[in-house]
Tab-separated table of C-alpha atoms and ligand atoms in Angstrom:
chain	number	residue	atom	x	y	z
S	1	UNK	CA	19.087	20.790	-3.119
S	2	UNK	CA	19.517	23.280	-5.963
S	3	UNK	CA	17.664	26.252	-4.059
S	4	UNK	CA	15.488	26.982	-7.284
S	5	UNK	CA	14.922	23.575	-7.264
S	6	UNK	CA	13.349	23.362	-3.639
S	7	UNK	CA	11.407	26.464	-3.893
S	8	UNK	CA	9.301	25.369	-7.233
S	9	UNK	CA	8.637	22.643	-5.278
S	10	UNK	CA	7.543	24.687	-2.221
S	11	UNK	CA	5.161	26.729	-4.691
S	12	UNK	CA	3.896	23.547	-6.367
S	13	UNK	CA	2.312	22.188	-3.170
S	14	UNK	CA	0.702	25.645	-1.796
S	15	UNK	CA	-0.441	26.065	-5.603
S	16	UNK	CA	-1.991	22.576	-5.011
S	17	UNK	CA	-3.585	23.394	-1.673
S	18	UNK	CA	-4.864	26.957	-2.813
S	19	UNK	CA	-6.586	25.177	-5.845
S	20	UNK	CA	-8.445	22.659	-3.235
S	21	UNK	CA	-9.143	25.233	-0.774
S	22	UNK	CA	-10.600	27.764	-3.364
S	23	UNK	CA	-12.587	25.457	-5.577
S	24	UNK	CA	-12.688	22.350	-4.193
S	25	UNK	CA	-10.533	19.999	-6.494
S	26	UNK	CA	-8.727	17.643	-4.634
S	27	UNK	CA	-5.011	17.382	-6.322
S	28	UNK	CA	-3.000	16.293	-3.473
S	29	UNK	CA	-2.707	12.745	-3.800
S	30	UNK	CA	-1.951	12.879	-7.921
S	31	UNK	CA	1.282	11.902	-8.646
S	32	UNK	CA	3.894	15.148	-8.554
S	33	UNK	CA	5.995	14.456	-11.755
S	34	UNK	CA	3.312	15.142	-13.877
S	35	UNK	CA	1.860	17.570	-11.990
S	36	UNK	CA	4.482	19.755	-11.762
S	37	UNK	CA	5.079	19.387	-15.688
S	38	UNK	CA	1.985	20.782	-16.270
S	39	UNK	CA	2.152	23.894	-14.075
S	40	UNK	CA	5.584	24.709	-15.530
S	41	UNK	CA	4.312	24.648	-19.045
S	42	UNK	CA	1.323	26.533	-18.116
S	43	UNK	CA	3.964	29.215	-16.767
S	44	UNK	CA	6.304	29.216	-20.000
S	45	UNK	CA	2.920	29.990	-21.774
S	46	UNK	CA	2.008	32.926	-19.658
S	47	UNK	CA	3.145	36.159	-19.294
S	48	UNK	CA	3.838	35.116	-15.320
S	49	UNK	CA	6.985	34.979	-13.676
S	50	UNK	CA	7.106	32.654	-10.927
S	51	UNK	CA	4.390	29.622	-9.448
S	52	UNK	CA	3.453	32.166	-6.623
S	53	UNK	CA	2.628	34.588	-9.111
S	54	UNK	CA	0.223	31.709	-10.615
S	55	UNK	CA	-1.370	31.205	-7.267
S	56	UNK	CA	-2.424	35.065	-6.622
S	57	UNK	CA	-4.038	34.809	-10.169
S	58	UNK	CA	-5.917	31.769	-9.728
S	59	UNK	CA	-7.526	32.576	-6.284
S	60	UNK	CA	-8.887	35.826	-7.828
S	61	UNK	CA	-9.270	35.146	-11.720
S	62	UNK	CA	-11.833	32.047	-12.034
S	63	UNK	CA	-11.629	31.856	-15.804
S	64	UNK	CA	-7.378	30.963	-15.378
S	65	UNK	CA	-8.352	28.265	-12.771
S	66	UNK	CA	-10.014	27.065	-15.353
S	67	UNK	CA	-7.507	26.881	-17.968
S	68	UNK	CA	-5.491	25.678	-15.464
S	69	UNK	CA	-7.735	22.430	-14.854
S	70	UNK	CA	-7.781	21.386	-18.428
S	71	UNK	CA	-4.029	21.410	-18.249
S	72	UNK	CA	-3.949	19.603	-15.154
S	73	UNK	CA	-6.464	16.921	-15.398
S	74	UNK	CA	-5.009	15.221	-18.856
S	75	UNK	CA	-7.841	14.693	-21.263
S	76	UNK	CA	-5.667	13.038	-23.899
S	77	UNK	CA	-7.902	9.943	-25.660
S	78	UNK	CA	-8.504	8.444	-28.901
S	79	UNK	CA	-10.813	6.061	-30.195
S	80	UNK	CA	-10.556	2.369	-29.306
S	81	UNK	CA	-6.717	2.992	-28.303
S	82	UNK	CA	-5.191	-0.229	-27.678
S	83	UNK	CA	-7.498	-2.302	-30.441
S	84	UNK	CA	-6.540	-5.699	-28.734
S	85	UNK	CA	-8.254	-4.694	-25.269
S	86	UNK	CA	-11.336	-3.999	-26.946
S	87	UNK	CA	-11.079	-7.660	-28.714
S	88	UNK	CA	-10.954	-9.022	-25.691
S	89	UNK	CA	-13.857	-7.160	-24.453
S	90	UNK	CA	-15.756	-9.059	-27.343
S	91	UNK	CA	-14.289	-12.283	-26.737
S	92	UNK	CA	-14.253	-12.275	-22.644
S	93	UNK	CA	-16.669	-10.194	-21.480
S	94	UNK	CA	-19.436	-9.441	-23.753
S	95	UNK	CA	-20.673	-13.644	-23.615
S	96	UNK	CA	-20.690	-13.495	-19.876
S	97	UNK	CA	-22.540	-10.241	-19.654
S	98	UNK	CA	-25.080	-11.784	-22.438
S	99	UNK	CA	-26.591	-13.592	-20.031
S	100	UNK	CA	-28.221	-10.825	-18.092
S	101	UNK	CA	-31.470	-8.768	-19.145
S	102	UNK	CA	-29.618	-5.822	-18.288
S	103	UNK	CA	-26.337	-4.214	-18.151
S	104	UNK	CA	-24.668	-1.143	-16.598
S	105	UNK	CA	-21.419	-0.156	-17.471
S	106	UNK	CA	-19.767	2.939	-15.881
S	107	UNK	CA	-16.838	4.392	-17.647
S	108	UNK	CA	-15.124	6.311	-15.295
S	109	UNK	CA	-12.812	9.247	-16.158
S	110	UNK	CA	-13.892	8.933	-20.239
S	111	UNK	CA	-12.970	12.454	-21.210
S	112	UNK	CA	-14.348	13.774	-24.231
S	113	UNK	CA	-15.935	10.423	-25.006
S	114	UNK	CA	-13.954	8.605	-27.208
S	115	UNK	CA	-13.689	5.666	-25.228
S	116	UNK	CA	-17.286	5.771	-24.508
S	117	UNK	CA	-18.410	6.123	-28.252
S	118	UNK	CA	-16.425	3.227	-29.038
S	119	UNK	CA	-17.836	0.957	-26.723
S	120	UNK	CA	-21.169	1.990	-27.302
S	121	UNK	CA	-20.180	0.503	-31.345
S	122	UNK	CA	-18.775	-2.353	-30.084
S	123	UNK	CA	-22.179	-2.921	-27.868
S	124	UNK	CA	-24.050	-2.673	-31.024
S	125	UNK	CA	-22.363	-4.808	-32.722
S	126	UNK	CA	-22.044	-7.639	-30.000
S	127	UNK	CA	-26.071	-7.052	-30.194
S	128	UNK	CA	-26.134	-5.831	-26.973
S	129	UNK	CA	-26.758	-2.303	-27.276
S	130	UNK	CA	-30.766	-2.150	-26.119
S	131	UNK	CA	-30.159	-3.435	-23.155
S	132	UNK	CA	-26.908	-1.553	-21.746
S	133	UNK	CA	-26.852	1.417	-20.189
S	134	UNK	CA	-23.372	3.696	-20.057
S	135	UNK	CA	-22.610	5.924	-17.304
S	136	UNK	CA	-19.961	7.851	-18.548
S	137	UNK	CA	-18.096	10.291	-15.654
S	138	UNK	CA	-15.461	12.599	-15.726
S	139	UNK	CA	-14.650	15.208	-13.014
S	140	UNK	CA	-13.817	17.765	-15.753
S	141	UNK	CA	-16.945	19.300	-16.666
S	142	UNK	CA	-15.682	21.016	-19.742
S	143	UNK	CA	-14.714	17.740	-21.604
S	144	UNK	CA	-18.256	16.114	-20.592
S	145	UNK	CA	-19.659	19.128	-22.917
S	146	UNK	CA	-17.797	17.751	-25.520
S	147	UNK	CA	-18.216	14.227	-25.312
S	148	UNK	CA	-22.524	15.169	-25.874
S	149	UNK	CA	-21.437	16.612	-28.559
S	150	UNK	CA	-20.012	13.781	-30.209
S	151	UNK	CA	-17.632	15.884	-32.147
S	152	UNK	CA	-14.156	14.667	-33.677
S	153	UNK	CA	-11.658	16.012	-36.021
S	154	UNK	CA	-11.626	14.672	-39.287
S	155	UNK	CA	-7.899	14.781	-39.497
S	156	UNK	CA	-8.262	11.664	-36.602
S	157	UNK	CA	-10.385	9.240	-38.344
S	158	UNK	CA	-8.055	7.253	-40.532
S	159	UNK	CA	-6.502	6.278	-37.553
S	160	UNK	CA	-9.669	5.430	-35.924
S	161	UNK	CA	-10.909	3.164	-38.640
S	162	UNK	CA	-7.352	1.073	-38.400
S	163	UNK	CA	-7.962	0.979	-34.897
S	164	UNK	CA	-11.389	-0.396	-35.215
S	165	UNK	CA	-10.583	-2.717	-37.483
S	166	UNK	CA	-7.637	-4.280	-35.236
S	167	UNK	CA	-10.649	-4.169	-32.475
S	168	UNK	CA	-12.262	-6.908	-35.008
S	169	UNK	CA	-15.014	-4.630	-35.894
S	170	UNK	CA	-17.593	-6.242	-37.633
S	171	UNK	CA	-18.710	-3.105	-40.268
S	172	UNK	CA	-17.394	-0.200	-42.121
S	173	UNK	CA	-16.269	2.382	-39.340
S	174	UNK	CA	-17.345	5.393	-41.858
S	175	UNK	CA	-21.425	3.594	-41.122
S	176	UNK	CA	-20.987	5.530	-37.520
S	177	UNK	CA	-20.278	9.038	-38.539
S	178	UNK	CA	-20.934	11.964	-40.940
S	179	UNK	CA	-18.185	14.146	-42.151
S	180	UNK	CA	-18.923	17.544	-42.077
S	181	UNK	CA	-15.709	19.823	-43.120
S	182	UNK	CA	-13.193	19.551	-40.572
S	183	UNK	CA	-15.493	17.763	-38.360
S	184	UNK	CA	-16.655	13.790	-38.389
S	185	UNK	CA	-20.028	14.070	-36.122
S	186	UNK	CA	-20.531	10.765	-34.150
S	187	UNK	CA	-24.451	8.904	-34.681
S	188	UNK	CA	-26.610	10.556	-32.408
S	189	UNK	CA	-28.175	6.758	-32.014
S	190	UNK	CA	-24.737	5.830	-30.216
S	191	UNK	CA	-25.580	7.739	-27.297
S	192	UNK	CA	-29.078	7.151	-26.657
S	193	UNK	CA	-28.284	4.973	-23.760
S	194	UNK	CA	-25.569	6.880	-22.716
S	195	UNK	CA	-25.790	9.481	-19.526
S	196	UNK	CA	-22.719	12.200	-19.492
S	197	UNK	CA	-22.285	13.420	-15.686
S	198	UNK	CA	-19.945	14.728	-13.317
S	199	UNK	CA	-18.025	12.532	-10.912
S	200	UNK	CA	-15.078	12.991	-9.338
S	201	UNK	CA	-13.194	9.620	-7.956
S	202	UNK	CA	-11.291	11.495	-5.381
S	203	UNK	CA	-13.953	13.002	-3.531
S	204	UNK	CA	-17.268	11.312	-4.848
S	205	UNK	CA	-18.589	8.232	-3.429
S	206	UNK	CA	-20.155	4.624	-5.088
S	207	UNK	CA	-21.498	4.229	-8.197
S	208	UNK	CA	-23.605	1.479	-7.473
S	209	UNK	CA	-24.013	-1.811	-8.977
S	210	UNK	CA	-22.253	-1.821	-11.917
S	211	UNK	CA	-21.592	-4.912	-14.199
S	212	UNK	CA	-18.428	-3.607	-16.610
S	213	UNK	CA	-16.254	-0.359	-15.043
S	214	UNK	CA	-13.607	0.704	-17.735
S	215	UNK	CA	-11.161	3.126	-16.026
S	216	UNK	CA	-8.256	3.917	-18.402
S	217	UNK	CA	-5.075	6.422	-17.810
S	218	UNK	CA	-6.669	7.880	-15.128
S	219	UNK	CA	-4.793	5.873	-12.525
S	220	UNK	CA	-1.489	6.218	-13.332
S	221	UNK	CA	-2.071	9.940	-12.493
S	222	UNK	CA	-2.845	9.090	-8.367
S	223	UNK	CA	-0.182	7.818	-6.216
S	224	UNK	CA	-0.288	4.797	-4.713
S	225	UNK	CA	-2.451	5.902	-1.643
S	226	UNK	CA	-4.865	7.432	-3.750
S	227	UNK	CA	-5.088	4.333	-6.080
S	228	UNK	CA	-5.786	1.995	-2.977
S	229	UNK	CA	-8.587	4.401	-2.411
S	230	UNK	CA	-9.961	4.254	-6.019
S	231	UNK	CA	-9.792	0.513	-6.469
S	232	UNK	CA	-12.257	0.362	-3.091
S	233	UNK	CA	-14.637	2.332	-5.097
S	234	UNK	CA	-14.120	0.516	-8.094
S	235	UNK	CA	-15.081	-2.947	-5.820
S	236	UNK	CA	-17.527	-1.356	-4.056
S	237	UNK	CA	-19.476	-0.292	-6.804
S	238	UNK	CA	-19.458	-4.115	-8.797
S	239	UNK	CA	-21.849	-6.215	-8.320
S	240	UNK	CA	-20.346	-9.941	-7.985
S	241	UNK	CA	-18.688	-11.680	-11.020
S	242	UNK	CA	-18.844	-7.653	-12.264
S	243	UNK	CA	-15.231	-6.578	-14.662
S	244	UNK	CA	-13.140	-4.225	-13.867
S	245	UNK	CA	-10.724	-3.088	-16.953
S	246	UNK	CA	-7.974	-0.785	-16.843
S	247	UNK	CA	-5.501	0.931	-18.828
S	248	UNK	CA	-2.228	-0.628	-20.464
S	249	UNK	CA	0.129	0.171	-18.175
S	250	UNK	CA	-1.925	-0.363	-15.080
S	251	UNK	CA	-2.300	-3.041	-12.971
S	252	UNK	CA	-4.848	-4.048	-10.011
S	253	UNK	CA	-1.939	-6.258	-8.412
S	254	UNK	CA	-0.165	-6.280	-6.036
S	255	UNK	CA	-2.554	-3.459	-4.818
S	256	UNK	CA	-4.972	-3.582	-1.660
S	257	UNK	CA	-7.753	-4.874	-3.490
S	258	UNK	CA	-5.742	-7.561	-5.877
S	259	UNK	CA	-7.350	-10.659	-3.314
S	260	UNK	CA	-11.189	-9.420	-4.314
S	261	UNK	CA	-10.558	-10.197	-8.207
S	262	UNK	CA	-9.444	-12.564	-10.180
S	263	UNK	CA	-7.473	-11.787	-13.508
S	264	UNK	CA	-9.715	-11.930	-16.928
S	265	UNK	CA	-7.146	-10.813	-19.156
S	266	UNK	CA	-3.567	-9.359	-17.946
S	267	UNK	CA	-2.090	-8.051	-21.151
S	268	UNK	CA	-5.531	-6.411	-21.842
S	269	UNK	CA	-6.135	-5.100	-18.260
S	270	UNK	CA	-9.153	-7.255	-17.476
S	271	UNK	CA	-10.097	-8.492	-13.898
S	272	UNK	CA	-13.324	-9.699	-12.641
S	273	UNK	CA	-14.938	-9.247	-8.999
S	274	UNK	CA	-15.260	-12.537	-7.068
S	275	UNK	CA	-18.395	-14.294	-5.999
S	276	UNK	CA	-21.659	-14.804	-7.793
S	277	UNK	CA	-24.078	-12.458	-8.637
S	278	UNK	CA	-27.178	-12.750	-6.305
M	1	UNK	CA	29.264	-1.366	3.290
M	2	UNK	CA	31.449	1.028	4.895
M	3	UNK	CA	34.457	2.687	2.422
M	4	UNK	CA	32.312	3.186	-0.424
M	5	UNK	CA	32.106	7.092	-1.055
M	6	UNK	CA	28.492	8.165	-1.872
M	7	UNK	CA	29.128	8.280	-5.777
M	8	UNK	CA	28.775	12.166	-7.669
M	9	UNK	CA	25.661	10.303	-10.384
M	10	UNK	CA	22.686	8.669	-9.329
M	11	UNK	CA	21.300	7.819	-12.791
M	12	UNK	CA	21.748	7.830	-16.219
M	13	UNK	CA	19.073	8.712	-18.918
M	14	UNK	CA	19.273	8.021	-22.686
M	15	UNK	CA	17.429	9.303	-25.580
M	16	UNK	CA	17.441	7.636	-29.095
M	17	UNK	CA	15.120	7.599	-32.437
M	18	UNK	CA	16.093	5.963	-35.356
M	19	UNK	CA	19.095	3.611	-35.493
M	20	UNK	CA	18.570	3.516	-31.407
M	21	UNK	CA	17.966	0.198	-31.124
M	22	UNK	CA	21.693	-0.840	-32.437
M	23	UNK	CA	23.588	1.971	-30.696
M	24	UNK	CA	22.143	1.050	-27.595
M	25	UNK	CA	23.113	-2.710	-27.870
M	26	UNK	CA	26.156	-1.138	-28.380
M	27	UNK	CA	26.460	0.699	-25.463
M	28	UNK	CA	24.867	-1.449	-22.995
M	29	UNK	CA	26.247	-4.425	-23.746
M	30	UNK	CA	29.857	-3.616	-22.360
M	31	UNK	CA	28.225	-2.453	-19.250
M	32	UNK	CA	29.295	-4.793	-16.773
M	33	UNK	CA	26.784	-6.579	-13.978
M	34	UNK	CA	27.913	-4.582	-11.279
M	35	UNK	CA	26.938	-1.237	-13.227
M	36	UNK	CA	26.415	1.140	-10.177
M	37	UNK	CA	24.053	3.353	-11.494
M	38	UNK	CA	20.118	2.499	-12.774
M	39	UNK	CA	20.163	3.177	-16.858
M	40	UNK	CA	16.638	5.203	-18.165
M	41	UNK	CA	16.106	4.892	-21.820
M	42	UNK	CA	13.280	6.673	-24.082
M	43	UNK	CA	13.407	5.105	-27.657
M	44	UNK	CA	10.793	6.607	-30.279
M	45	UNK	CA	8.511	3.654	-31.752
M	46	UNK	CA	5.479	2.360	-32.726
M	47	UNK	CA	2.674	3.071	-30.330
M	48	UNK	CA	1.668	-0.432	-30.705
M	49	UNK	CA	5.257	-2.132	-30.342
M	50	UNK	CA	5.536	-5.324	-28.807
M	51	UNK	CA	8.596	-6.100	-26.341
M	52	UNK	CA	11.107	-7.104	-28.576
M	53	UNK	CA	13.231	-3.993	-28.083
M	54	UNK	CA	13.346	-5.103	-24.018
M	55	UNK	CA	14.174	-8.574	-25.193
M	56	UNK	CA	16.771	-8.706	-27.747
M	57	UNK	CA	18.667	-5.842	-25.127
M	58	UNK	CA	17.940	-8.218	-21.990
M	59	UNK	CA	19.496	-10.991	-24.003
M	60	UNK	CA	22.681	-8.842	-25.277
M	61	UNK	CA	23.311	-7.208	-21.851
M	62	UNK	CA	24.471	-8.832	-18.692
M	63	UNK	CA	22.345	-6.151	-16.562
M	64	UNK	CA	18.695	-6.868	-16.646
M	65	UNK	CA	16.749	-4.674	-19.126
M	66	UNK	CA	12.796	-3.851	-18.525
M	67	UNK	CA	10.325	-2.217	-19.485
M	68	UNK	CA	9.266	0.374	-17.125
M	69	UNK	CA	6.196	-0.147	-14.945
M	70	UNK	CA	3.836	2.252	-14.030
M	71	UNK	CA	5.030	3.659	-9.985
M	72	UNK	CA	7.689	0.778	-10.439
M	73	UNK	CA	10.939	1.786	-7.818
M	74	UNK	CA	13.669	2.771	-9.748
M	75	UNK	CA	16.673	0.501	-9.055
M	76	UNK	CA	20.372	0.838	-9.546
M	77	UNK	CA	22.110	-1.570	-12.402
M	78	UNK	CA	18.789	-2.104	-13.888
M	79	UNK	CA	18.071	-1.283	-17.532
M	80	UNK	CA	14.921	0.371	-18.167
M	81	UNK	CA	13.107	0.979	-21.291
M	82	UNK	CA	10.000	3.234	-21.156
M	83	UNK	CA	6.704	1.853	-22.802
M	84	UNK	CA	5.616	2.193	-26.532
M	85	UNK	CA	2.901	5.325	-26.336
M	86	UNK	CA	3.417	6.724	-22.831
M	87	UNK	CA	5.524	9.398	-21.965
M	88	UNK	CA	8.050	7.957	-18.653
M	89	UNK	CA	8.584	10.878	-15.555
M	90	UNK	CA	10.099	10.711	-12.179
M	91	UNK	CA	9.058	11.646	-8.941
M	92	UNK	CA	10.976	13.016	-6.136
M	93	UNK	CA	10.413	9.195	-4.611
M	94	UNK	CA	12.654	7.563	-7.373
M	95	UNK	CA	9.960	5.998	-8.788
M	96	UNK	CA	8.046	6.495	-12.090
M	97	UNK	CA	5.043	7.463	-13.383
M	98	UNK	CA	3.214	7.794	-17.224
M	99	UNK	CA	1.179	9.722	-18.927
M	100	UNK	CA	-0.388	9.687	-21.957
M	101	UNK	CA	-0.604	13.575	-22.540
M	102	UNK	CA	0.057	14.824	-25.894
M	103	UNK	CA	3.086	13.477	-28.010
M	104	UNK	CA	5.659	16.377	-28.013
M	105	UNK	CA	7.189	16.726	-31.121
M	106	UNK	CA	5.338	14.401	-32.718
M	107	UNK	CA	7.010	11.883	-29.851
M	108	UNK	CA	5.226	9.688	-27.040
M	109	UNK	CA	7.269	8.781	-25.307
M	110	UNK	CA	9.341	11.789	-25.558
M	111	UNK	CA	13.251	11.859	-24.573
M	112	UNK	CA	12.614	16.168	-23.377
M	113	UNK	CA	9.821	14.723	-21.317
M	114	UNK	CA	12.088	12.095	-19.386
M	115	UNK	CA	14.907	14.311	-19.355
M	116	UNK	CA	13.471	17.683	-17.964
M	117	UNK	CA	11.395	15.225	-15.121
M	118	UNK	CA	14.758	13.055	-13.904
M	119	UNK	CA	16.664	17.025	-14.104
M	120	UNK	CA	14.521	18.036	-12.025
M	121	UNK	CA	14.365	14.938	-9.388
M	122	UNK	CA	18.304	14.250	-9.437
M	123	UNK	CA	19.944	17.908	-10.355
M	124	UNK	CA	23.872	17.559	-10.552
M	125	UNK	CA	23.485	13.848	-9.954
M	126	UNK	CA	22.644	12.983	-13.420
M	127	UNK	CA	23.920	12.072	-16.424
M	128	UNK	CA	22.484	12.483	-19.687
M	129	UNK	CA	23.355	10.699	-23.011
M	130	UNK	CA	22.039	11.535	-26.594
M	131	UNK	CA	22.216	9.176	-29.358
M	132	UNK	CA	21.141	9.220	-33.129
M	133	UNK	CA	18.209	9.752	-34.329
M	134	UNK	CA	16.243	11.693	-37.161
M	135	UNK	CA	14.401	15.040	-34.844
M	136	UNK	CA	15.248	17.116	-32.162
M	137	UNK	CA	14.318	15.104	-29.300
M	138	UNK	CA	16.130	15.647	-26.389
M	139	UNK	CA	17.460	19.320	-27.052
M	140	UNK	CA	15.411	21.102	-24.369
M	141	UNK	CA	15.818	17.995	-22.151
M	142	UNK	CA	19.394	18.355	-22.394
M	143	UNK	CA	19.051	21.983	-21.769
M	144	UNK	CA	17.634	21.757	-18.264
M	145	UNK	CA	20.103	18.879	-17.334
M	146	UNK	CA	22.707	21.171	-17.634
M	147	UNK	CA	20.759	23.941	-16.359
M	148	UNK	CA	20.844	21.739	-13.171
M	149	UNK	CA	24.485	21.402	-13.523
M	150	UNK	CA	23.789	17.427	-14.513
M	151	UNK	CA	26.488	15.907	-17.060
M	152	UNK	CA	25.637	16.086	-20.668
M	153	UNK	CA	26.723	13.867	-23.197
M	154	UNK	CA	25.983	13.304	-27.456
M	155	UNK	CA	27.189	10.982	-29.744
M	156	UNK	CA	29.540	12.199	-32.149
M	157	UNK	CA	26.915	12.815	-35.130
M	158	UNK	CA	29.867	11.145	-37.808
M	159	UNK	CA	28.995	7.750	-35.510
M	160	UNK	CA	25.546	7.882	-35.614
M	161	UNK	CA	22.923	6.287	-37.920
M	162	UNK	CA	21.101	9.373	-37.867
M	163	UNK	CA	22.842	12.580	-37.346
M	164	UNK	CA	20.033	15.157	-36.813
M	165	UNK	CA	19.214	14.660	-33.057
M	166	UNK	CA	22.771	14.150	-31.793
M	167	UNK	CA	23.935	17.903	-34.223
M	168	UNK	CA	20.740	19.190	-33.007
M	169	UNK	CA	21.695	18.769	-29.542
M	170	UNK	CA	25.329	19.935	-29.732
M	171	UNK	CA	24.504	22.998	-31.301
M	172	UNK	CA	21.893	24.185	-28.930
M	173	UNK	CA	23.775	22.869	-25.715
M	174	UNK	CA	27.362	22.611	-25.655
M	175	UNK	CA	27.689	19.246	-24.003
M	176	UNK	CA	30.254	18.262	-21.738
M	177	UNK	CA	31.698	15.185	-23.909
M	178	UNK	CA	30.892	14.663	-27.502
M	179	UNK	CA	31.718	10.552	-27.865
M	180	UNK	CA	32.092	8.261	-30.429
M	181	UNK	CA	29.575	5.475	-30.179
M	182	UNK	CA	31.733	2.948	-28.795
M	183	UNK	CA	33.562	5.259	-26.411
M	184	UNK	CA	30.044	5.769	-24.534
M	185	UNK	CA	30.023	2.333	-22.834
M	186	UNK	CA	33.023	2.469	-21.444
M	187	UNK	CA	32.942	6.425	-20.368
M	188	UNK	CA	29.649	5.248	-18.413
M	189	UNK	CA	31.260	2.747	-16.792
M	190	UNK	CA	33.835	4.798	-15.809
M	191	UNK	CA	31.510	6.916	-13.954
M	192	UNK	CA	30.151	3.900	-11.892
M	193	UNK	CA	33.253	2.371	-11.279
M	194	UNK	CA	34.986	6.241	-10.034
M	195	UNK	CA	31.755	6.402	-7.824
M	196	UNK	CA	33.225	3.091	-5.793
M	197	UNK	CA	36.891	2.860	-3.960
B	1	SAM	C1	-5.771	10.893	-19.903
B	1	SAM	S1	-7.660	10.927	-19.662
B	1	SAM	C2	-8.272	9.132	-19.933
B	1	SAM	C3	-8.992	9.331	-21.092
B	1	SAM	C4	-9.520	7.447	-21.935
B	1	SAM	N1	-10.254	7.082	-20.486
B	1	SAM	C5	-8.477	7.129	-22.404
B	1	SAM	O1	-7.560	6.225	-21.220
B	1	SAM	O2	-8.283	6.866	-23.540
B	1	SAM	C6	-7.455	11.039	-17.826
B	1	SAM	C7	-9.097	11.512	-17.804
B	1	SAM	O3	-9.341	11.432	-16.575
B	1	SAM	C8	-9.884	12.629	-15.905
B	1	SAM	N2	-9.751	12.212	-14.339
B	1	SAM	C9	-8.651	12.907	-13.507
B	1	SAM	N3	-8.798	12.881	-12.370
B	1	SAM	C10	-9.950	12.282	-11.814
B	1	SAM	C11	-10.613	12.341	-11.244
B	1	SAM	N4	-10.524	12.485	-9.866
B	1	SAM	N5	-12.200	11.995	-10.831
B	1	SAM	C12	-12.840	11.339	-12.262
B	1	SAM	N6	-11.650	11.737	-13.282
B	1	SAM	C13	-10.567	12.234	-13.352
B	1	SAM	C14	-9.463	13.742	-16.330
B	1	SAM	O4	-10.631	14.612	-16.837
B	1	SAM	C15	-9.215	12.956	-17.806
B	1	SAM	O5	-10.284	13.402	-18.378
């Protein structure tokens, strides 16, 4: 192997160790390719010469670590991403949930909240907002603070509005926000039943008795072993008959937990935990 | 099998943008069933595109053509196309990873992201090909491939439906080969056959 290449790989492994030991964030079982890309990117934007120098800086400078944390936890998200997924929630999941007096929803890896607000809009239109409670979690506190504000850049609203319509929206998307200069402020009432909190899927435990778990585009960043761990966590956090939703390129099939679930919609990545509600 | 010399190359990556589907048909349709390398492709397309591209290419080719799956193992003689709206990266263990990180130069999937990641894994055993397109995606990726000792190939701009992308690549990289569209397939085939003696 090219000598530089080999050294860079060693340096990245050591960097990941340093982050874990110093700050407790465990990236050791994340998929390496993306981590390495993000570290290299940060390096080229800094005045540091090597990843080893970056490691030194990160140990002694907490604010630099926080910047790097934002790089490593990729926080890109949008409202009603994959509209056909939200449409399937309306047709295949909501009718089942409607039979219950109370609904608990968990968005794991909710980033800055766009997906959560999308779900809140959908639940409202389906007439179950009053009986639902949404737990929205992420490992990254900075994005959770963003999520709580509910502010989206106005430039994105046109695309979100299109997504909303494609997702079976029943009203006008502009009913859900007020425009202020460059930003759109999402209606406060949407987050009335939403609780934002910090939860790390690698190091934290079960989040109990959920009816619906949505974890999209988070598991793509994990290796097989960690994916299996998290699938186990989701299985144990769901009620029997509860739903699990993944991102469009993620799948529960061929994992250690596939026998515990049945497929509701394979293209939309909606699964249901086996067993009857007690 | 004995008598099979270890090949010099382990993978081919291809990037294309506008005019890409047609160009890919021309190239892939001449690759024979015993083509010995994986072919990994990123084409710019609409975020909500369906599987039409994969199907129509699969129909045209002897090799099987499929969309990249998350954490899928890379196999020789298979043509992989990056899914719409995701970047494609390659792990050291020769499996695919996907990412939704920001578009790079307005592109997701980005050719640069695939090429850079592939160059880091395959080093000198990689062949990178830049085809038709209306932007300059692929430039940084091809530079990385060159830096890591891989082979760089660009379509002759005059034979491209959109010239900017091959032109930008030629200007920035000084590629090892600049080939007319019709010759790229046979050229790749030559590299692959060359490997088995
Ligand atoms: C690409 S975003 C996905 C956002 C949203 N679910 C979507 O699909 O649009 C991935 C999110 O996962 C979070 N994440 C990464 N590792 C995590 C972990 N170990 N525990 C909880 N969240 C994590 C990141 O902070 C980031 O906000």
